[in-house]
Amino acid sequence: MHLLYILVIIVSVLTILSALALVFGSSKSEKARSLWFLVAAIGSAIWGMSISVFLSLKTGEIQEMNAPKLVAGIYAGAIVMDVALLGYISWKYKLGKVATAFFALVGIALITVFFYDPSVLYSSINLSNMGNSITIDFDRGFYLAYALFFCTITPAFCGFLIHQIKHNRNKQQRKGLWFFLVGLSVAGVLSLIFDIILPPIRYDLIWVGPLTIGFVIIGFYYAILRFKTITLNANWLRILSYIVITGSAVIVYLLIFHLIFSALFRIANPSFQVILLNFIMIAIVLLLTPAISELNAMTKSWIMTKQINIAYIVKKITALNRKQIDLREMAGFLAEHMHFNYVGFLINGRFYGSDDFKLTAKEIENIEKLKKPEKGVWQNASEVEDARELELSRVGTLTNSNGEVIGQMVFGKPVSKTTLDRQDLTEIEMIVNLMAVVVENGGRKS
């Protein structure tokens, strides 16, 4: 089977998965409406899969027997999808209910007539090694009625979408609806060209319509997640959403690969070995993505010596096993990524420092004697005897949930700055407070 047809089938499956996640993830008030979305996804899947299988048929008696069923699936699936999309978008309005009912009746009539007498659409089905197609019969008028149905229902659901956008006060939801509107408009134009105008001349390009519509449905589901229209509480829904989004990214990659491969080597369809190699490479990249992301964040934190990568540091701290925390190791990590020549924790008379930096009993006693700050976390480090020799720049208090001091966090000289600005101090204070929670709730493995 041609790679493009395989991709259309995969997109069809992903649209159904996204619609199922929407149905189960929607609130009770939106559950009934989201069923329209599921029906639209099913219609789109029938449309896309029927096209892919039909275009892949070889010559033979069995194939010729199944071809009429697939052609029926192509046109019936598209009608079901269009009506369901209109229902999903407009059912909340009285006029929308009327419009959906009208187009549903027209769609049912078209499907009934076609199933009763397929010759109203085509005079013959052509299966050959040069490509499969149907000979459309324009004299019976069914194809023109089908084209008119498509050309009227598309502006209808776009019009209702524009109405929703104008009257929706939620900025985030409006963004999602705008995405849906633009996507449907573009997909509608492409479907008009490749699935209505061109089929009498070139039937091999009708896969463009279901592929673009499938991406629009998946894209709208992503917009729903992105703009928090639904909340996925169940773990299996989160996994399902991850499969849909990741699968869509893989499909986009394979489409780009197919276009580049065809342009460079002038081969219509890559071999099975080439396709398999691409899937293996995608799997390797997906498996390495967390490691690559972690390496990138760590490298960025090292390189940005004039600022603190607060997001990376907070991520690492929150991921700690608080029952087995090694404060010396943590001090080394913070010194490295906060860009101080040393960082240390002073807790219960013991000092846990980075890079084998040690304090004498006298120095520890002097730091412990510092007065608790009236506001914030910072103590007056300049009051510590020999503070300049120690290159001591800051001392922060670690306080528990009751406001009691449970330790201190000391900072040496900044590596790449002579002075710390307000943003630096705010970020460092955030880390001090976070480490206070870690020390309070965790053990102190030295």
Short mmCIF file of C-alpha atoms in Angstrom, two decimals:
data_model
loop_
_atom_site.label_atom_id
_atom_site.label_comp_id
_atom_site.label_asym_id
_atom_site.label_seq_id
_atom_site.Cartn_x
_atom_site.Cartn_y
_atom_site.Cartn_z
CA MET A 1 0.00 0.00 0.00
CA HIS A 2 1.19 3.51 -0.81
CA LEU A 3 2.71 5.38 2.14
CA LEU A 4 0.24 8.26 1.74
CA TYR A 5 -2.72 5.90 2.02
CA ILE A 6 -1.24 4.36 5.16
CA LEU A 7 -0.89 7.84 6.65
CA VAL A 8 -4.53 8.65 5.83
CA ILE A 9 -5.63 5.49 7.66
CA ILE A 10 -3.48 6.33 10.70
CA VAL A 11 -4.86 9.88 10.79
CA SER A 12 -8.38 8.42 10.61
CA VAL A 13 -7.68 6.25 13.65
CA LEU A 14 -6.19 9.22 15.53
CA THR A 15 -9.29 11.34 14.85
CA ILE A 16 -11.49 8.69 16.46
CA LEU A 17 -9.15 8.44 19.46
CA SER A 18 -9.18 12.23 19.91
CA ALA A 19 -12.97 12.27 19.70
CA LEU A 20 -13.27 9.48 22.29
CA ALA A 21 -10.98 11.41 24.64
CA LEU A 22 -13.15 14.50 24.14
CA VAL A 23 -16.35 12.59 24.91
CA PHE A 24 -15.02 11.01 28.11
CA GLY A 25 -13.16 14.14 29.17
CA SER A 26 -16.06 16.58 28.70
CA SER A 27 -18.26 17.77 31.53
CA LYS A 28 -21.81 16.41 31.84
CA SER A 29 -23.26 19.54 30.26
CA GLU A 30 -20.97 19.14 27.22
CA LYS A 31 -21.14 15.34 26.97
CA ALA A 32 -24.11 15.20 24.57
CA ARG A 33 -22.62 17.88 22.31
CA SER A 34 -19.25 16.11 22.21
CA LEU A 35 -21.00 13.03 20.77
CA TRP A 36 -21.49 15.05 17.59
CA PHE A 37 -17.71 15.41 17.47
CA LEU A 38 -17.32 11.63 17.81
CA VAL A 39 -19.80 11.00 14.96
CA ALA A 40 -17.89 13.53 12.82
CA ALA A 41 -14.62 11.71 13.56
CA ILE A 42 -16.20 8.36 12.66
CA GLY A 43 -17.55 9.82 9.40
CA SER A 44 -14.12 11.27 8.62
CA ALA A 45 -12.49 7.91 9.37
CA ILE A 46 -14.93 6.03 7.10
CA TRP A 47 -14.29 8.59 4.38
CA GLY A 48 -10.50 8.41 4.69
CA MET A 49 -10.18 4.65 5.13
CA SER A 50 -12.54 3.93 2.23
CA ILE A 51 -10.46 6.18 -0.04
CA SER A 52 -7.17 4.61 1.05
CA VAL A 53 -8.35 1.03 0.60
CA PHE A 54 -10.12 1.79 -2.70
CA LEU A 55 -7.06 3.47 -4.22
CA SER A 56 -4.95 0.50 -3.08
CA LEU A 57 -7.17 -2.20 -4.64
CA LYS A 58 -5.58 -4.51 -7.20
CA THR A 59 -7.40 -6.06 -10.12
CA GLY A 60 -9.27 -9.25 -9.34
CA GLU A 61 -12.73 -10.67 -8.72
CA ILE A 62 -12.70 -10.15 -4.93
CA GLN A 63 -11.46 -6.59 -5.28
CA GLU A 64 -14.14 -5.82 -7.87
CA MET A 65 -16.79 -7.16 -5.49
CA ASN A 66 -15.59 -4.91 -2.62
CA ALA A 67 -15.00 -1.79 -4.71
CA PRO A 68 -18.68 -0.63 -4.73
CA LYS A 69 -18.82 -0.86 -0.91
CA LEU A 70 -15.70 1.28 -0.62
CA VAL A 71 -17.06 3.87 -3.04
CA ALA A 72 -20.22 3.98 -0.94
CA GLY A 73 -18.09 4.52 2.16
CA ILE A 74 -16.29 7.44 0.48
CA TYR A 75 -19.39 9.48 -0.23
CA ALA A 76 -21.54 8.37 2.72
CA GLY A 77 -18.67 8.97 5.19
CA ALA A 78 -18.14 12.52 3.92
CA ILE A 79 -21.85 13.33 4.28
CA VAL A 80 -22.02 11.93 7.83
CA MET A 81 -18.90 13.91 8.80
CA ASP A 82 -20.25 17.20 7.43
CA VAL A 83 -23.63 16.86 9.16
CA ALA A 84 -22.03 15.88 12.48
CA LEU A 85 -19.59 18.80 12.32
CA LEU A 86 -22.51 21.16 11.79
CA GLY A 87 -24.30 19.56 14.74
CA TYR A 88 -21.26 19.90 17.00
CA ILE A 89 -20.80 23.57 16.12
CA SER A 90 -24.41 24.78 15.96
CA TRP A 91 -26.63 22.49 18.07
CA LYS A 92 -26.74 24.94 20.99
CA TYR A 93 -28.67 27.43 18.84
CA LYS A 94 -32.29 27.09 17.67
CA LEU A 95 -31.33 28.00 14.14
CA GLY A 96 -28.46 25.52 14.43
CA LYS A 97 -30.85 22.71 15.32
CA VAL A 98 -33.01 23.60 12.31
CA ALA A 99 -29.98 23.77 9.99
CA THR A 100 -28.57 20.48 11.30
CA ALA A 101 -31.94 18.74 10.92
CA PHE A 102 -32.31 20.08 7.38
CA PHE A 103 -28.85 18.99 6.23
CA ALA A 104 -29.28 15.65 8.03
CA LEU A 105 -32.49 14.97 6.08
CA VAL A 106 -30.83 15.98 2.81
CA GLY A 107 -27.80 13.81 3.66
CA ILE A 108 -29.97 10.81 4.52
CA ALA A 109 -31.84 11.28 1.22
CA LEU A 110 -28.59 11.39 -0.76
CA ILE A 111 -27.20 8.30 0.99
CA THR A 112 -30.49 6.39 0.55
CA VAL A 113 -30.70 7.18 -3.16
CA PHE A 114 -27.07 6.25 -3.69
CA PHE A 115 -27.32 2.95 -1.78
CA TYR A 116 -30.49 2.04 -3.65
CA ASP A 117 -29.00 2.83 -7.06
CA PRO A 118 -25.21 3.48 -7.15
CA SER A 119 -25.45 4.22 -10.87
CA VAL A 120 -26.79 7.68 -9.99
CA LEU A 121 -23.19 8.57 -9.14
CA TYR A 122 -21.02 6.49 -11.47
CA SER A 123 -21.35 4.47 -14.61
CA SER A 124 -18.34 2.25 -13.90
CA ILE A 125 -15.58 1.46 -11.43
CA ASN A 126 -12.12 1.28 -12.97
CA LEU A 127 -9.45 -0.86 -11.31
CA SER A 128 -6.05 -0.96 -13.01
CA ASN A 129 -2.35 -0.89 -12.28
CA MET A 130 -2.31 2.73 -13.49
CA GLY A 131 -4.65 3.80 -10.70
CA ASN A 132 -8.22 3.21 -9.54
CA SER A 133 -11.09 5.58 -10.26
CA ILE A 134 -14.79 5.81 -10.99
CA THR A 135 -16.44 7.20 -14.09
CA ILE A 136 -18.79 9.85 -12.73
CA ASP A 137 -22.18 10.09 -14.42
CA PHE A 138 -23.10 13.78 -14.59
CA ASP A 139 -26.34 13.12 -16.50
CA ARG A 140 -28.17 11.71 -13.45
CA GLY A 141 -27.46 14.86 -11.41
CA PHE A 142 -26.45 13.08 -8.18
CA TYR A 143 -22.85 14.29 -8.27
CA LEU A 144 -23.96 17.88 -8.75
CA ALA A 145 -26.37 17.49 -5.79
CA TYR A 146 -23.52 16.08 -3.70
CA ALA A 147 -21.27 19.00 -4.68
CA LEU A 148 -24.04 21.48 -3.86
CA PHE A 149 -24.56 19.81 -0.47
CA PHE A 150 -20.86 20.16 0.31
CA CYS A 151 -20.65 23.76 -0.95
CA THR A 152 -23.58 24.86 1.23
CA ILE A 153 -22.90 22.99 4.47
CA THR A 154 -19.27 24.19 4.70
CA PRO A 155 -20.23 27.90 4.80
CA ALA A 156 -23.01 26.97 7.23
CA PHE A 157 -20.77 25.56 9.96
CA CYS A 158 -18.15 28.25 9.31
CA GLY A 159 -20.88 30.86 9.80
CA PHE A 160 -21.97 29.34 13.10
CA LEU A 161 -18.31 29.21 14.19
CA ILE A 162 -17.93 32.94 13.47
CA HIS A 163 -21.09 33.58 15.51
CA GLN A 164 -19.64 31.58 18.41
CA ILE A 165 -16.36 33.48 18.26
CA LYS A 166 -18.13 36.86 18.33
CA HIS A 167 -20.27 35.94 21.36
CA ASN A 168 -17.71 33.97 23.37
CA ARG A 169 -16.23 36.03 26.20
CA ASN A 170 -13.55 33.49 27.07
CA LYS A 171 -10.35 34.61 25.35
CA GLN A 172 -8.77 31.17 25.47
CA GLN A 173 -11.81 29.46 23.98
CA ARG A 174 -11.97 32.07 21.23
CA LYS A 175 -8.41 31.17 20.26
CA GLY A 176 -9.39 27.51 19.94
CA LEU A 177 -12.47 28.39 17.87
CA TRP A 178 -10.40 30.65 15.60
CA PHE A 179 -8.01 27.75 15.04
CA PHE A 180 -10.96 25.49 14.19
CA LEU A 181 -12.43 28.09 11.82
CA VAL A 182 -9.20 28.67 9.92
CA GLY A 183 -8.52 24.93 9.77
CA LEU A 184 -12.00 24.09 8.48
CA SER A 185 -11.85 26.89 5.92
CA VAL A 186 -8.51 25.70 4.54
CA ALA A 187 -9.57 22.04 4.62
CA GLY A 188 -12.89 22.96 2.99
CA VAL A 189 -11.14 24.68 0.09
CA LEU A 190 -8.73 21.76 -0.36
CA SER A 191 -11.59 19.25 -0.20
CA LEU A 192 -13.53 21.28 -2.76
CA ILE A 193 -10.57 21.19 -5.13
CA PHE A 194 -9.35 17.61 -4.64
CA ASP A 195 -12.61 15.82 -3.76
CA ILE A 196 -15.21 17.70 -5.81
CA ILE A 197 -13.61 19.48 -8.77
CA LEU A 198 -10.67 17.20 -9.66
CA PRO A 199 -12.10 13.63 -9.25
CA PRO A 200 -13.68 13.58 -12.74
CA ILE A 201 -10.18 14.29 -14.11
CA ARG A 202 -7.80 12.89 -11.46
CA TYR A 203 -9.27 10.52 -8.92
CA ASP A 204 -5.93 9.60 -7.33
CA LEU A 205 -5.76 12.86 -5.32
CA ILE A 206 -8.99 12.47 -3.32
CA TRP A 207 -6.92 11.43 -0.28
CA VAL A 208 -6.06 15.12 0.28
CA GLY A 209 -9.54 15.93 1.64
CA PRO A 210 -9.75 13.37 4.47
CA LEU A 211 -6.11 13.91 5.40
CA THR A 212 -6.54 17.66 5.88
CA ILE A 213 -9.90 17.29 7.65
CA GLY A 214 -8.35 14.67 9.93
CA PHE A 215 -5.54 17.04 10.85
CA VAL A 216 -8.07 19.81 11.53
CA ILE A 217 -10.05 17.57 13.92
CA ILE A 218 -6.87 16.47 15.72
CA GLY A 219 -5.62 20.07 15.74
CA PHE A 220 -8.87 21.27 17.26
CA TYR A 221 -8.59 18.59 19.94
CA TYR A 222 -5.07 19.86 20.68
CA ALA A 223 -6.49 23.41 20.91
CA ILE A 224 -9.13 22.15 23.37
CA LEU A 225 -6.35 20.71 25.55
CA ARG A 226 -4.10 23.73 25.09
CA PHE A 227 -6.75 26.26 26.08
CA LYS A 228 -8.16 24.12 28.93
CA THR A 229 -11.65 23.66 27.47
CA ILE A 230 -11.75 20.19 29.01
CA THR A 231 -9.89 18.66 31.95
CA LEU A 232 -8.52 15.15 31.65
CA ASN A 233 -8.60 13.63 35.13
CA ALA A 234 -8.23 9.97 34.23
CA ASN A 235 -4.71 8.67 33.51
CA TRP A 236 -5.86 6.67 30.49
CA LEU A 237 -7.26 9.86 28.92
CA ARG A 238 -3.90 11.57 29.37
CA ILE A 239 -2.16 8.58 27.77
CA LEU A 240 -4.69 8.61 24.92
CA SER A 241 -4.11 12.33 24.35
CA TYR A 242 -0.35 11.78 24.36
CA ILE A 243 -0.76 9.04 21.71
CA VAL A 244 -2.92 11.34 19.55
CA ILE A 245 -0.56 14.33 19.73
CA THR A 246 2.64 12.27 19.33
CA GLY A 247 1.10 10.20 16.54
CA SER A 248 0.11 13.37 14.70
CA ALA A 249 3.66 14.72 14.96
CA VAL A 250 4.96 11.44 13.51
CA ILE A 251 2.50 11.68 10.61
CA VAL A 252 3.61 15.24 9.85
CA TYR A 253 7.25 14.07 9.86
CA LEU A 254 6.45 11.19 7.48
CA LEU A 255 4.54 13.52 5.14
CA ILE A 256 7.51 15.88 5.00
CA PHE A 257 9.82 12.91 4.48
CA HIS A 258 7.62 11.63 1.62
CA LEU A 259 7.60 15.01 -0.13
CA ILE A 260 11.39 15.41 0.17
CA PHE A 261 12.05 11.78 -0.82
CA SER A 262 9.80 12.03 -3.88
CA ALA A 263 11.34 15.34 -4.94
CA LEU A 264 14.95 14.16 -4.54
CA PHE A 265 14.71 10.64 -5.95
CA ARG A 266 11.63 11.05 -8.19
CA ILE A 267 10.10 7.89 -6.77
CA ALA A 268 6.36 7.92 -6.11
CA ASN A 269 6.47 5.57 -3.13
CA PRO A 270 9.45 4.71 -0.86
CA SER A 271 10.28 1.04 -0.42
CA PHE A 272 9.20 -0.92 2.63
CA GLN A 273 12.77 -0.92 3.94
CA VAL A 274 12.99 2.88 3.76
CA ILE A 275 9.65 3.29 5.53
CA LEU A 276 10.68 0.77 8.21
CA LEU A 277 13.97 2.63 8.73
CA ASN A 278 12.03 5.86 9.26
CA PHE A 279 9.78 4.26 11.86
CA ILE A 280 12.84 2.89 13.67
CA MET A 281 14.49 6.33 13.65
CA ILE A 282 11.27 7.95 14.95
CA ALA A 283 11.11 5.39 17.77
CA ILE A 284 14.75 6.09 18.67
CA VAL A 285 14.16 9.86 18.70
CA LEU A 286 11.05 9.47 20.89
CA LEU A 287 12.95 7.28 23.33
CA LEU A 288 15.83 9.76 23.45
CA THR A 289 13.64 12.87 23.72
CA PRO A 290 13.58 12.99 27.56
CA ALA A 291 17.36 12.54 27.71
CA ILE A 292 17.92 15.16 25.00
CA SER A 293 15.61 17.59 26.79
CA GLU A 294 17.41 17.03 30.09
CA LEU A 295 20.84 17.44 28.45
CA ASN A 296 19.71 20.64 26.73
CA ALA A 297 18.35 22.12 29.98
CA MET A 298 21.51 21.15 31.90
CA THR A 299 23.81 22.58 29.22
CA LYS A 300 21.78 25.78 29.05
CA SER A 301 22.01 26.10 32.84
CA TRP A 302 25.80 25.73 32.68
CA ILE A 303 26.24 28.20 29.83
CA MET A 304 23.98 30.95 31.23
CA THR A 305 26.54 32.08 33.79
CA LYS A 306 25.10 35.59 34.17
CA GLN A 307 21.62 34.35 35.06
CA ILE A 308 20.05 31.48 36.96
CA ASN A 309 18.06 28.84 35.09
CA ILE A 310 15.41 28.83 37.79
CA ALA A 311 13.07 26.45 35.95
CA TYR A 312 15.72 23.74 35.66
CA ILE A 313 16.82 24.08 39.31
CA VAL A 314 13.25 23.99 40.65
CA LYS A 315 12.52 20.95 38.49
CA LYS A 316 15.51 19.09 39.93
CA ILE A 317 14.68 20.06 43.52
CA THR A 318 11.03 19.00 43.27
CA ALA A 319 12.13 15.66 41.81
CA LEU A 320 14.30 14.86 44.85
CA ASN A 321 13.66 11.85 47.03
CA ARG A 322 13.17 13.84 50.22
CA LYS A 323 13.70 10.83 52.46
CA GLN A 324 17.21 10.22 51.16
CA ILE A 325 18.52 13.64 50.26
CA ASP A 326 22.29 14.14 50.16
CA LEU A 327 22.81 17.78 51.17
CA ARG A 328 26.47 17.81 50.11
CA GLU A 329 25.52 16.60 46.66
CA MET A 330 22.69 19.13 46.55
CA ALA A 331 25.05 21.92 47.61
CA GLY A 332 27.39 21.01 44.76
CA PHE A 333 24.53 21.02 42.25
CA LEU A 334 23.29 24.43 43.42
CA ALA A 335 26.78 25.96 43.39
CA GLU A 336 27.29 24.75 39.84
CA HIS A 337 23.95 25.91 38.43
CA MET A 338 23.44 29.05 40.53
CA HIS A 339 27.00 30.09 39.64
CA PHE A 340 28.54 30.56 43.10
CA ASN A 341 32.03 29.38 44.02
CA TYR A 342 30.38 27.39 46.80
CA VAL A 343 26.98 26.78 48.43
CA GLY A 344 26.43 25.11 51.78
CA PHE A 345 23.80 24.12 54.34
CA LEU A 346 24.32 24.75 58.05
CA ILE A 347 21.96 22.51 60.03
CA ASN A 348 22.16 21.50 63.70
CA GLY A 349 25.76 22.65 63.99
CA ARG A 350 26.91 20.67 60.95
CA PHE A 351 27.98 22.12 57.62
CA TYR A 352 27.21 20.39 54.31
CA GLY A 353 29.16 22.18 51.59
CA SER A 354 30.09 21.83 47.94
CA ASP A 355 33.52 21.01 46.51
CA ASP A 356 34.99 19.96 49.85
CA PHE A 357 34.62 23.50 51.13
CA LYS A 358 34.65 23.32 54.93
CA LEU A 359 34.00 25.69 57.81
CA THR A 360 35.74 25.54 61.17
CA ALA A 361 33.75 25.16 64.39
CA LYS A 362 34.39 28.85 65.11
CA GLU A 363 33.12 29.95 61.70
CA ILE A 364 30.01 27.78 62.06
CA GLU A 365 29.34 29.30 65.46
CA ASN A 366 29.69 32.84 64.06
CA ILE A 367 27.20 32.17 61.26
CA GLU A 368 24.71 30.53 63.65
CA LYS A 369 24.80 33.65 65.86
CA LEU A 370 23.40 35.87 63.09
CA LYS A 371 20.08 37.46 63.98
CA LYS A 372 16.93 36.13 62.38
CA PRO A 373 15.72 38.63 59.74
CA GLU A 374 12.57 40.58 60.55
CA LYS A 375 11.45 40.28 56.96
CA GLY A 376 12.43 37.88 54.18
CA VAL A 377 15.15 35.24 54.48
CA TRP A 378 18.40 37.20 54.35
CA GLN A 379 20.69 37.66 57.34
CA ASN A 380 23.49 40.21 57.54
CA ALA A 381 26.46 38.20 56.23
CA SER A 382 28.86 41.11 56.77
CA GLU A 383 28.55 40.59 60.56
CA VAL A 384 30.30 37.22 60.24
CA GLU A 385 33.94 37.42 61.33
CA ASP A 386 36.35 36.90 58.42
CA ALA A 387 33.43 37.04 55.95
CA ARG A 388 35.72 38.53 53.28
CA GLU A 389 38.29 35.75 53.67
CA LEU A 390 35.49 33.19 53.45
CA GLU A 391 34.20 34.96 50.31
CA LEU A 392 30.80 34.80 52.00
CA SER A 393 28.26 36.85 50.04
CA ARG A 394 24.86 35.76 51.40
CA VAL A 395 23.32 33.83 54.32
CA GLY A 396 19.67 32.82 54.15
CA THR A 397 17.51 31.26 56.86
CA LEU A 398 15.73 27.95 56.34
CA THR A 399 12.45 28.13 58.26
CA ASN A 400 9.79 25.48 58.79
CA SER A 401 6.03 25.86 58.37
CA ASN A 402 5.79 27.33 61.90
CA GLY A 403 8.32 30.06 61.12
CA GLU A 404 11.06 28.47 63.22
CA VAL A 405 14.64 28.52 61.92
CA ILE A 406 15.77 24.96 61.14
CA GLY A 407 19.01 25.84 59.38
CA GLN A 408 20.90 28.27 57.19
CA MET A 409 21.98 28.34 53.59
CA VAL A 410 25.29 30.06 52.84
CA PHE A 411 26.48 31.35 49.50
CA GLY A 412 30.02 32.10 48.46
CA LYS A 413 31.15 34.63 45.89
CA PRO A 414 29.20 34.83 42.57
CA VAL A 415 31.27 33.37 39.75
CA SER A 416 30.39 35.77 36.92
CA LYS A 417 28.93 38.84 38.70
CA THR A 418 30.33 41.35 41.15
CA THR A 419 26.88 42.20 42.52
CA LEU A 420 23.50 40.48 42.54
CA ASP A 421 20.52 42.44 41.17
CA ARG A 422 16.93 42.28 42.43
CA GLN A 423 15.93 39.50 40.03
CA ASP A 424 18.90 37.38 41.15
CA LEU A 425 17.98 37.85 44.81
CA THR A 426 14.33 37.02 44.16
CA GLU A 427 15.24 33.79 42.38
CA ILE A 428 17.81 32.81 45.04
CA GLU A 429 15.25 33.51 47.77
CA MET A 430 12.79 31.24 45.98
CA ILE A 431 15.36 28.43 45.99
CA VAL A 432 16.14 29.04 49.70
CA ASN A 433 12.44 28.72 50.57
CA LEU A 434 12.10 25.59 48.46
CA MET A 435 15.12 24.01 50.12
CA ALA A 436 13.64 24.86 53.53
CA VAL A 437 10.62 22.70 52.63
CA VAL A 438 12.93 19.90 51.46
CA VAL A 439 15.01 20.00 54.66
CA GLU A 440 11.91 20.15 56.87
CA ASN A 441 10.21 17.18 55.20
CA GLY A 442 13.26 15.07 54.39
CA GLY A 443 16.12 13.37 56.08
CA ARG A 444 19.70 14.56 55.96
CA LYS A 445 21.92 11.89 54.47
CA SER A 446 25.48 13.19 54.54
#
